[in-house]
Coordinates of N, CA, C and O in Angstrom, one line a residue:
M1 N -55.1 -21.0 17.8 CA -53.7 -20.8 18.0 C -53.4 -21.0 19.5 O -54.1 -20.5 20.3
T2 N -52.3 -21.7 19.7 CA -51.9 -21.9 21.1 C -51.1 -20.7 21.6 O -50.7 -19.8 20.8
A3 N -50.9 -20.7 22.9 CA -50.1 -19.5 23.5 C -48.7 -19.5 23.0 O -48.2 -18.4 22.7
N4 N -48.1 -20.7 22.8 CA -46.7 -20.7 22.3 C -46.6 -20.2 20.8 O -45.7 -19.5 20.5
T5 N -47.6 -20.6 20.0 CA -47.6 -20.1 18.6 C -47.8 -18.6 18.5 O -47.2 -17.9 17.7
A6 N -48.7 -18.1 19.4 CA -48.9 -16.6 19.4 C -47.7 -15.9 19.9 O -47.4 -14.8 19.3
Q7 N -47.1 -16.4 20.9 CA -45.8 -15.8 21.4 C -44.7 -15.8 20.3 O -44.0 -14.8 20.1
L8 N -44.6 -17.0 19.6 CA -43.6 -17.1 18.6 C -43.9 -16.1 17.4 O -43.0 -15.4 16.9
A9 N -45.1 -15.9 17.1 CA -45.5 -15.0 16.0 C -45.2 -13.6 16.4 O -44.7 -12.8 15.6
A10 N -45.5 -13.2 17.7 CA -45.2 -11.9 18.1 C -43.7 -11.6 18.2 O -43.2 -10.5 17.8
T11 N -42.9 -12.6 18.6 CA -41.4 -12.5 18.6 C -40.9 -12.3 17.2 O -40.0 -11.4 16.9
L12 N -41.4 -13.1 16.2 CA -40.9 -13.0 14.9 C -41.3 -11.6 14.3 O -40.5 -11.0 13.5
A13 N -42.5 -11.1 14.6 CA -42.9 -9.8 14.1 C -42.0 -8.7 14.6 O -41.6 -7.8 13.9
S14 N -41.7 -8.8 15.9 CA -40.8 -7.7 16.5 C -39.4 -7.8 15.9 O -38.8 -6.8 15.7
L15 N -39.0 -9.0 15.7 CA -37.6 -9.2 15.0 C -37.6 -8.7 13.6 O -36.7 -8.0 13.2
A16 N -38.7 -8.9 12.9 CA -38.8 -8.3 11.5 C -38.8 -6.8 11.5 O -38.1 -6.2 10.7
A17 N -39.4 -6.2 12.5 CA -39.5 -4.8 12.6 C -38.1 -4.2 13.0 O -37.7 -3.2 12.4
L18 N -37.4 -4.9 13.9 CA -36.0 -4.5 14.2 C -35.1 -4.6 13.0 O -34.3 -3.7 12.8
L19 N -35.2 -5.6 12.2 CA -34.3 -5.8 11.1 C -34.6 -4.7 10.0 O -33.7 -4.2 9.4
A20 N -35.9 -4.4 9.9 CA -36.3 -3.3 8.9 C -35.7 -2.0 9.3 O -35.3 -1.2 8.5
D21 N -35.7 -1.7 10.6 CA -35.2 -0.4 11.2 C -33.7 -0.4 10.9 O -33.1 0.7 10.6
Q22 N -33.0 -1.5 11.1 CA -31.5 -1.5 10.9 C -31.1 -1.3 9.5 O -30.1 -0.7 9.2
Q23 N -31.9 -1.8 8.6 CA -31.6 -1.7 7.1 C -31.8 -0.2 6.7 O -31.1 0.2 5.8
T24 N -32.7 0.5 7.3 CA -32.8 1.9 6.9 C -31.8 2.9 7.5 O -31.5 3.9 7.0
A25 N -31.2 2.4 8.7 CA -30.2 3.3 9.3 C -28.9 3.2 8.6 O -28.6 2.2 8.0
E26 N -28.1 4.2 8.7 CA -26.8 4.2 8.0 C -25.9 3.2 8.8 O -25.8 3.2 10.0
P27 N -25.1 2.4 8.0 CA -24.2 1.5 8.7 C -23.0 2.3 9.3 O -22.6 3.4 8.8
P28 N -22.6 1.9 10.5 CA -21.5 2.6 11.2 C -20.2 2.5 10.3 O -19.9 1.5 9.7
Q29 N -19.5 3.6 10.3 CA -18.2 3.7 9.5 C -17.1 3.4 10.4 O -16.9 4.1 11.4
P30 N -16.2 2.4 10.1 CA -15.1 2.2 11.0 C -14.1 3.3 10.8 O -13.8 3.8 9.7
E31 N -13.6 3.8 12.0 CA -12.7 5.0 11.9 C -11.4 4.7 11.3 O -10.9 5.6 10.5
Q32 N -10.8 3.6 11.5 CA -9.5 3.3 10.9 C -9.6 3.0 9.4 O -8.6 3.3 8.7
A33 N -10.7 2.6 8.9 CA -10.8 2.4 7.5 C -10.8 3.7 6.7 O -10.3 3.8 5.6
A34 N -11.2 4.8 7.3 CA -11.3 6.1 6.7 C -9.9 6.7 6.7 O -9.7 7.7 6.0
R35 N -9.0 6.3 7.6 CA -7.7 6.9 7.7 C -6.8 6.5 6.5 O -6.6 5.3 6.3
V36 N -6.3 7.4 5.8 CA -5.4 7.1 4.6 C -4.0 7.4 5.0 O -3.6 8.4 5.6
M37 N -3.1 6.4 4.7 CA -1.7 6.6 4.9 C -1.1 7.5 3.9 O -1.4 7.5 2.7
P38 N -0.2 8.4 4.4 CA 0.5 9.3 3.4 C 1.5 8.6 2.6 O 1.9 7.5 2.9
D39 N 1.8 9.2 1.4 CA 2.8 8.6 0.5 C 4.1 8.5 1.3 O 4.5 9.5 1.9
R40 N 4.8 7.4 1.2 CA 6.1 7.3 1.8 C 7.2 7.9 0.9 O 7.1 7.9 -0.3
V41 N 8.3 8.5 1.6 CA 9.4 9.0 0.8 C 10.5 8.0 0.7 O 11.4 8.2 -0.1
L42 N 10.5 7.0 1.6 CA 11.5 6.0 1.5 C 10.9 4.7 1.2 O 9.9 4.3 1.8
L43 N 11.5 4.0 0.2 CA 10.9 2.7 -0.3 C 11.9 1.6 0.0 O 13.1 1.8 0.1
T44 N 11.4 0.4 0.2 CA 12.2 -0.8 0.3 C 12.9 -1.0 -1.1 O 12.5 -0.5 -2.1
V45 N 14.0 -1.8 -1.1 CA 14.6 -2.1 -2.4 C 13.7 -2.8 -3.3 O 13.7 -2.5 -4.5
E46 N 12.9 -3.7 -2.8 CA 11.9 -4.4 -3.6 C 10.9 -3.4 -4.2 O 10.5 -3.6 -5.4
E47 N 10.4 -2.5 -3.4 CA 9.5 -1.5 -4.0 C 10.1 -0.6 -5.0 O 9.5 -0.2 -6.1
A48 N 11.4 -0.2 -4.8 CA 12.1 0.5 -5.8 C 12.3 -0.3 -7.1 O 12.1 0.3 -8.2
A49 N 12.5 -1.6 -7.0 CA 12.6 -2.4 -8.2 C 11.3 -2.4 -9.0 O 11.3 -2.3 -10.2
Q50 N 10.2 -2.5 -8.2 CA 8.9 -2.4 -8.9 C 8.7 -1.1 -9.6 O 8.2 -1.1 -10.7
C51 N 9.1 0.0 -9.0 CA 8.9 1.3 -9.6 C 9.7 1.4 -10.9 O 9.3 2.0 -11.9
L52 N 10.9 0.8 -10.8 CA 11.8 0.9 -12.0 C 11.5 -0.2 -13.1 O 11.9 -0.1 -14.2
G53 N 10.7 -1.2 -12.7 CA 10.3 -2.2 -13.6 C 11.5 -3.2 -13.8 O 11.6 -3.8 -14.9
I54 N 12.3 -3.4 -12.8 CA 13.5 -4.3 -13.0 C 13.4 -5.3 -11.8 O 12.6 -5.1 -10.9
G55 N 14.3 -6.2 -11.9 CA 14.3 -7.3 -10.8 C 14.9 -6.8 -9.5 O 15.7 -5.8 -9.5
R56 N 14.6 -7.5 -8.5 CA 15.1 -7.2 -7.1 C 16.6 -7.4 -7.1 O 17.3 -6.5 -6.5
T57 N 17.2 -8.4 -7.7 CA 18.6 -8.7 -7.7 C 19.4 -7.5 -8.4 O 20.4 -7.1 -7.9
K58 N 18.9 -7.1 -9.5 CA 19.5 -6.0 -10.3 C 19.5 -4.7 -9.4 O 20.4 -3.9 -9.4
T59 N 18.3 -4.5 -8.8 CA 18.2 -3.3 -7.9 C 19.2 -3.3 -6.8 O 19.8 -2.3 -6.5
Y60 N 19.4 -4.5 -6.1 CA 20.4 -4.6 -5.1 C 21.8 -4.3 -5.6 O 22.6 -3.7 -4.9
A61 N 22.0 -4.8 -6.8 CA 23.3 -4.5 -7.4 C 23.5 -3.0 -7.7 O 24.6 -2.5 -7.5
L62 N 22.5 -2.3 -8.2 CA 22.6 -0.9 -8.4 C 22.9 -0.1 -7.1 O 23.6 0.8 -7.0
V63 N 22.2 -0.6 -6.0 CA 22.4 0.0 -4.7 C 23.9 -0.2 -4.2 O 24.6 0.7 -3.8
R64 N 24.3 -1.5 -4.4 CA 25.7 -1.9 -3.9 C 26.7 -1.1 -4.7 O 27.7 -0.6 -4.1
D65 N 26.5 -0.9 -6.0 CA 27.5 -0.1 -6.8 C 27.4 1.4 -6.7 O 28.2 2.1 -7.3
G66 N 26.4 1.9 -6.0 CA 26.2 3.3 -5.8 C 25.5 4.0 -6.9 O 25.4 5.2 -7.0
E67 N 25.0 3.2 -7.9 CA 24.2 3.8 -9.0 C 22.9 4.3 -8.6 O 22.4 5.3 -9.1
L68 N 22.3 3.6 -7.6 CA 21.0 4.0 -7.0 C 21.2 4.3 -5.6 O 21.7 3.5 -4.8
E69 N 21.0 5.6 -5.2 CA 21.2 6.1 -3.9 C 20.3 5.4 -2.9 O 19.1 5.1 -3.2
S70 N 20.8 5.1 -1.7 CA 20.0 4.5 -0.7 C 20.5 4.9 0.7 O 21.6 5.5 0.8
V71 N 19.7 4.7 1.7 CA 20.1 5.1 3.1 C 19.9 3.9 3.9 O 19.1 3.0 3.6
Q72 N 20.6 3.8 5.0 CA 20.5 2.8 6.0 C 19.9 3.3 7.3 O 20.4 4.3 7.8
I73 N 18.9 2.7 7.7 CA 18.2 3.0 9.0 C 18.3 1.8 9.9 O 17.5 0.8 9.7
G74 N 19.3 1.8 10.8 CA 19.5 0.6 11.6 C 20.0 -0.5 10.7 O 20.9 -0.4 9.9
R75 N 19.2 -1.6 10.6 CA 19.6 -2.7 9.7 C 18.8 -2.6 8.4 O 18.9 -3.5 7.6
L76 N 17.9 -1.6 8.3 CA 17.1 -1.5 7.1 C 17.8 -0.7 6.0 O 18.4 0.3 6.3
R77 N 17.6 -1.1 4.8 CA 18.1 -0.3 3.6 C 16.8 0.2 2.9 O 15.9 -0.5 2.6
R78 N 16.8 1.5 2.7 CA 15.7 2.2 2.0 C 16.2 3.1 0.9 O 17.3 3.6 0.9
V79 N 15.4 3.2 -0.2 CA 15.7 4.0 -1.4 C 14.8 5.2 -1.4 O 13.6 5.0 -1.4
P80 N 15.3 6.4 -1.3 CA 14.5 7.6 -1.4 C 13.8 7.6 -2.8 O 14.3 7.3 -3.8
K81 N 12.5 8.1 -2.8 CA 11.7 8.2 -4.0 C 12.4 9.0 -5.1 O 12.4 8.6 -6.2
N82 N 13.0 10.1 -4.6 CA 13.6 11.0 -5.6 C 14.9 10.3 -6.2 O 15.3 10.7 -7.3
A83 N 15.5 9.4 -5.5 CA 16.7 8.7 -6.1 C 16.3 7.8 -7.3 O 17.1 7.7 -8.2
I84 N 15.1 7.3 -7.3 CA 14.6 6.5 -8.4 C 14.4 7.4 -9.6 O 14.8 7.0 -10.7
E85 N 13.8 8.6 -9.4 CA 13.6 9.5 -10.5 C 15.0 10.0 -11.0 O 15.2 10.1 -12.3
D86 N 15.9 10.3 -10.1 CA 17.3 10.7 -10.5 C 18.0 9.7 -11.3 O 18.6 10.0 -12.3
Y87 N 17.9 8.4 -10.9 CA 18.5 7.3 -11.6 C 18.0 7.2 -13.0 O 18.7 7.1 -14.0
A88 N 16.6 7.3 -13.1 CA 16.0 7.2 -14.5 C 16.4 8.3 -15.4 O 16.7 8.1 -16.5
A89 N 16.5 9.5 -14.8 CA 17.0 10.7 -15.6 C 18.4 10.5 -16.1 O 18.7 10.9 -17.2
R90 N 19.3 10.0 -15.2 CA 20.7 9.7 -15.7 C 20.7 8.7 -16.8 O 21.5 8.8 -17.7
L91 N 19.9 7.7 -16.7 CA 19.8 6.7 -17.8 C 19.4 7.3 -19.1 O 20.0 7.0 -20.2
V92 N 18.4 8.2 -19.1 CA 18.0 8.9 -20.3 C 19.1 9.8 -20.9 O 19.3 9.9 -22.1
Q93 N 19.8 10.5 -20.0 CA 20.9 11.4 -20.4 C 22.0 10.6 -21.1 O 22.7 11.0 -22.0
R94 N 22.3 9.4 -20.6 CA 23.4 8.6 -21.1 C 23.1 7.9 -22.4 O 23.9 7.4 -23.1
R95 N 21.8 7.8 -22.7 CA 21.3 7.1 -23.9 C 21.9 7.8 -25.2 O 21.8 9.0 -25.3
P96 N 22.5 7.0 -26.0 CA 23.1 7.6 -27.2 C 22.0 8.1 -28.2 O 20.9 7.4 -28.3
S97 N 22.2 9.2 -28.8 CA 21.2 9.8 -29.7 C 21.2 9.0 -31.0 O 22.2 8.6 -31.5
K98 N 20.0 8.8 -31.5 CA 19.9 8.2 -32.8 C 20.0 9.2 -33.9 O 19.3 10.2 -33.9
A99 N 20.9 9.0 -34.9 CA 21.1 9.9 -36.0 C 20.8 9.3 -37.3 O 21.0 8.2 -37.5

């Protein structure tokens, strides 16, 4: 065996030992990945549409007509989560009963 081959074999052996040590150690946990965002109380009109299972255009019409409560924050339009539940409850109350 030449000196270069012996040196290469020693380097590869130490590299293999380092890799084996890294595999047994716990992987580092990223701090930001563990952070969970809280539930929002204000939704975009598009998100409100998804919650209601209706289209975006229909939801904007409901907001415009005052059927679905919304608030304006600067140039942004947001729908409170409880307004979605209130609107759905009003729909159920208006439903004609089947006799």
